[in-house]
PDB file of C-alpha atoms in Angstrom:
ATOM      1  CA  UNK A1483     -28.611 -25.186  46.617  1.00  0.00           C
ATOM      2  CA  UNK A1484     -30.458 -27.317  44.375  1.00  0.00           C
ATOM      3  CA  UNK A1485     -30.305 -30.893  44.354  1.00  0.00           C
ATOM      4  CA  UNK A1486     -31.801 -31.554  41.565  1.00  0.00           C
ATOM      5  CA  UNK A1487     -28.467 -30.542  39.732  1.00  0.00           C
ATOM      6  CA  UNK A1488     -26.583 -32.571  41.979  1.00  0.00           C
ATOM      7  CA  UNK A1489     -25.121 -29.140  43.912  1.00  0.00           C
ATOM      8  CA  UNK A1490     -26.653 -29.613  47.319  1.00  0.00           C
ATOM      9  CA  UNK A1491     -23.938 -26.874  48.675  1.00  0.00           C
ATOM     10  CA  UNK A1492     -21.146 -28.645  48.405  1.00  0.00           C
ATOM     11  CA  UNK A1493     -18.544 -26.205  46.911  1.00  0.00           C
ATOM     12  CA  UNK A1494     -16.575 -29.449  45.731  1.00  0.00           C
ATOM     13  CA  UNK A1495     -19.420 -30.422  43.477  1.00  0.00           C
ATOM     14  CA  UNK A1496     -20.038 -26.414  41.972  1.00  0.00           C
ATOM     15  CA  UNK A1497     -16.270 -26.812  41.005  1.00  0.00           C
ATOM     16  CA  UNK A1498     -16.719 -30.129  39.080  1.00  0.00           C
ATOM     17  CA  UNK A1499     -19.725 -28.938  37.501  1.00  0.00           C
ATOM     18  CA  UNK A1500     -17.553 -25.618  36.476  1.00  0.00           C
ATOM     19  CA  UNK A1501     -15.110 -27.949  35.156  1.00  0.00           C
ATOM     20  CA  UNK A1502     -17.347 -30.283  33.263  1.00  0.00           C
ATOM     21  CA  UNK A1503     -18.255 -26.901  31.512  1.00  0.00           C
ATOM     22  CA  UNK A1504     -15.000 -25.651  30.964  1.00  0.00           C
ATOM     23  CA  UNK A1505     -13.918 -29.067  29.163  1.00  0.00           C
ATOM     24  CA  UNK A1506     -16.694 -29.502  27.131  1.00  0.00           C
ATOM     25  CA  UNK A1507     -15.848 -25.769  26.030  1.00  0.00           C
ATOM     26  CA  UNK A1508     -12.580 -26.869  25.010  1.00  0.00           C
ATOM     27  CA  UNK A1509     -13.793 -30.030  23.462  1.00  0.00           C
ATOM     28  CA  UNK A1510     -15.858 -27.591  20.857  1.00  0.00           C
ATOM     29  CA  UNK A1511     -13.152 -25.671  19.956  1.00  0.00           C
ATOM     30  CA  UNK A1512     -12.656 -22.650  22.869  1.00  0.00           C
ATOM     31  CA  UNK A1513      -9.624 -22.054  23.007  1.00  0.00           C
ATOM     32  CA  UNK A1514      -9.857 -20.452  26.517  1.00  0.00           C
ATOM     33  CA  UNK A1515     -12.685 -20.951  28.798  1.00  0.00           C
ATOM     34  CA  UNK A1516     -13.976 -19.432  31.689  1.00  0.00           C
ATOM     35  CA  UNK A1517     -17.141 -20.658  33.992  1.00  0.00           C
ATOM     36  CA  UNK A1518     -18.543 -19.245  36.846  1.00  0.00           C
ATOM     37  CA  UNK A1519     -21.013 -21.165  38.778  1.00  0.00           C
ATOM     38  CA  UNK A1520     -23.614 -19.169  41.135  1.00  0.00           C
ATOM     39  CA  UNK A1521     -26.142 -20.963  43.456  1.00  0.00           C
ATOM     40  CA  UNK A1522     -28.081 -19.751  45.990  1.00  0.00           C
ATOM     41  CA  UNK A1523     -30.946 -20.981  48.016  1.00  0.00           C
ATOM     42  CA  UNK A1524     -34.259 -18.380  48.500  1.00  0.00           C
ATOM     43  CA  UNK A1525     -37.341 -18.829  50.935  1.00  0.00           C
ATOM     44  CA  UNK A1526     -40.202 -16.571  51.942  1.00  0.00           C
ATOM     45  CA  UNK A1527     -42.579 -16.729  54.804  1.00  0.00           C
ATOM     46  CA  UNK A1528     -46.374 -14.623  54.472  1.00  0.00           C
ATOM     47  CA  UNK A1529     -48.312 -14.498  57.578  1.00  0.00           C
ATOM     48  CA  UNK A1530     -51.796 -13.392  58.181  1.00  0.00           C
ATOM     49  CA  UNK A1531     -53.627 -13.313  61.569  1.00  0.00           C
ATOM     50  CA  UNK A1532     -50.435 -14.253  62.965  1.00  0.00           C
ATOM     51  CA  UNK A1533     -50.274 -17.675  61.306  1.00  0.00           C
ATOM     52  CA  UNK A1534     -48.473 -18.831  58.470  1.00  0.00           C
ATOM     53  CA  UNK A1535     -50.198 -17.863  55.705  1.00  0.00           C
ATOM     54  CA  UNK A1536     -47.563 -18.933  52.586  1.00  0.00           C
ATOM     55  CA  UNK A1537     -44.370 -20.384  52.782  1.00  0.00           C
ATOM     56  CA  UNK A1538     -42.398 -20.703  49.147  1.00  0.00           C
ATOM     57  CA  UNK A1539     -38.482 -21.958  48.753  1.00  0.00           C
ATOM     58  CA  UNK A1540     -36.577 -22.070  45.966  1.00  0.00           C
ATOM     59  CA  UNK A1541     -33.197 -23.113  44.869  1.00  0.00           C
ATOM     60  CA  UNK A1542     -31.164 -22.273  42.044  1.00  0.00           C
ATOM     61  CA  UNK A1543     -27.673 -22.933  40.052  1.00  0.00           C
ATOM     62  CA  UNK A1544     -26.884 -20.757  36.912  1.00  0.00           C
ATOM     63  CA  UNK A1545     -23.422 -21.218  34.974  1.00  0.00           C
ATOM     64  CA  UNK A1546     -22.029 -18.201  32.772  1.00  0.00           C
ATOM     65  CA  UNK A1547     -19.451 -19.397  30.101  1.00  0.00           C
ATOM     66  CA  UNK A1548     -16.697 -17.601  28.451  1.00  0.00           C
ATOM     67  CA  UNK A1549     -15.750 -19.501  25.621  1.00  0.00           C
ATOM     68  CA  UNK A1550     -12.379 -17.669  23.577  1.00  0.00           C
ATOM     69  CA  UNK A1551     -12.205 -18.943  20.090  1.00  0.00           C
ATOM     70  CA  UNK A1552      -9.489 -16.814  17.976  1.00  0.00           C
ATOM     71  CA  UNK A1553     -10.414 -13.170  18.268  1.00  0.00           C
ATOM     72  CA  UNK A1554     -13.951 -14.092  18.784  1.00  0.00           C
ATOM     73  CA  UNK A1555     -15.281 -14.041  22.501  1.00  0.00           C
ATOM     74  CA  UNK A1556     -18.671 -15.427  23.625  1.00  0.00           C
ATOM     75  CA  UNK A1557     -20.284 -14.973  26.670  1.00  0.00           C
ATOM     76  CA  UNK A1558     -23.759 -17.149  27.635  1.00  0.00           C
ATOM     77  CA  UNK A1559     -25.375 -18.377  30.837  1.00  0.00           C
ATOM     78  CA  UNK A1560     -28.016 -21.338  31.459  1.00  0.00           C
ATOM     79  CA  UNK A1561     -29.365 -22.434  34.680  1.00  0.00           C
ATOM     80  CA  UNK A1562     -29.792 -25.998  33.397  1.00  0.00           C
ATOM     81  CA  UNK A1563     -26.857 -28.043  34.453  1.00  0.00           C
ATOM     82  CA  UNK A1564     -27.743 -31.694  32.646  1.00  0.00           C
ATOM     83  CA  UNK A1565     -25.858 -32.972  29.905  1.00  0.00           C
ATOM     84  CA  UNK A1566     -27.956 -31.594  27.436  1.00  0.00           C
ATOM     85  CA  UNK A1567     -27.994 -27.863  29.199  1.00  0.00           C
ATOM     86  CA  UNK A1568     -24.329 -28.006  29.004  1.00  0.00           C
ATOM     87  CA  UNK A1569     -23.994 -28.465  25.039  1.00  0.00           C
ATOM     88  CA  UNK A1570     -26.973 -26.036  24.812  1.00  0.00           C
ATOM     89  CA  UNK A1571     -24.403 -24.020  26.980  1.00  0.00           C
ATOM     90  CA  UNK A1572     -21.508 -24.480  24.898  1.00  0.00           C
ATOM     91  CA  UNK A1573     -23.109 -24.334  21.334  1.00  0.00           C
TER      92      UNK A1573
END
């Protein structure tokens, strides 16, 4: 899990973030909300002549958002979790 977003695979921090989303959904108007939060950590090892050759991680965090607004439902997803990726989010 990424630290950068302040994750780092704690599954008490993935629910705050979820419900930092889910208020400032409300705070715009939603009147439901739904967030899922998804991280995973990736990593791939290449070897040639029996040697490491290439080794690549990567770690990510996406959000989706269901935001409920009347009879109108809207459904987006971002993988940037700062403030400014979570009102890009919720616009």
């Amino acid at each position: 899990m990424s630290e950068r977003h302040g994750i780092g695979g704690d599954p008490q921090e993935a629910l705050r973030l979820a419900e930092r989303v889910v208020q400032a959904a409300e705070a715009a108007g939603a009147h439901e909300a739904e967030a899922l939060v998804v991280a995973g950590e990736s990593a791939l090892t290449r070897f040639a002549n029996s040697e490491i050759h290439q080794n690549v991680a990567s770690a990510e965090v996406y959000v989706n958002l269901r935001f409920v607004k009347g009879k109108c439902i809207g459904v987006a997803s971002s993988g940037r979790m700062d403030p400014e990726g979570v009102r890009s989010l919720v616009e």
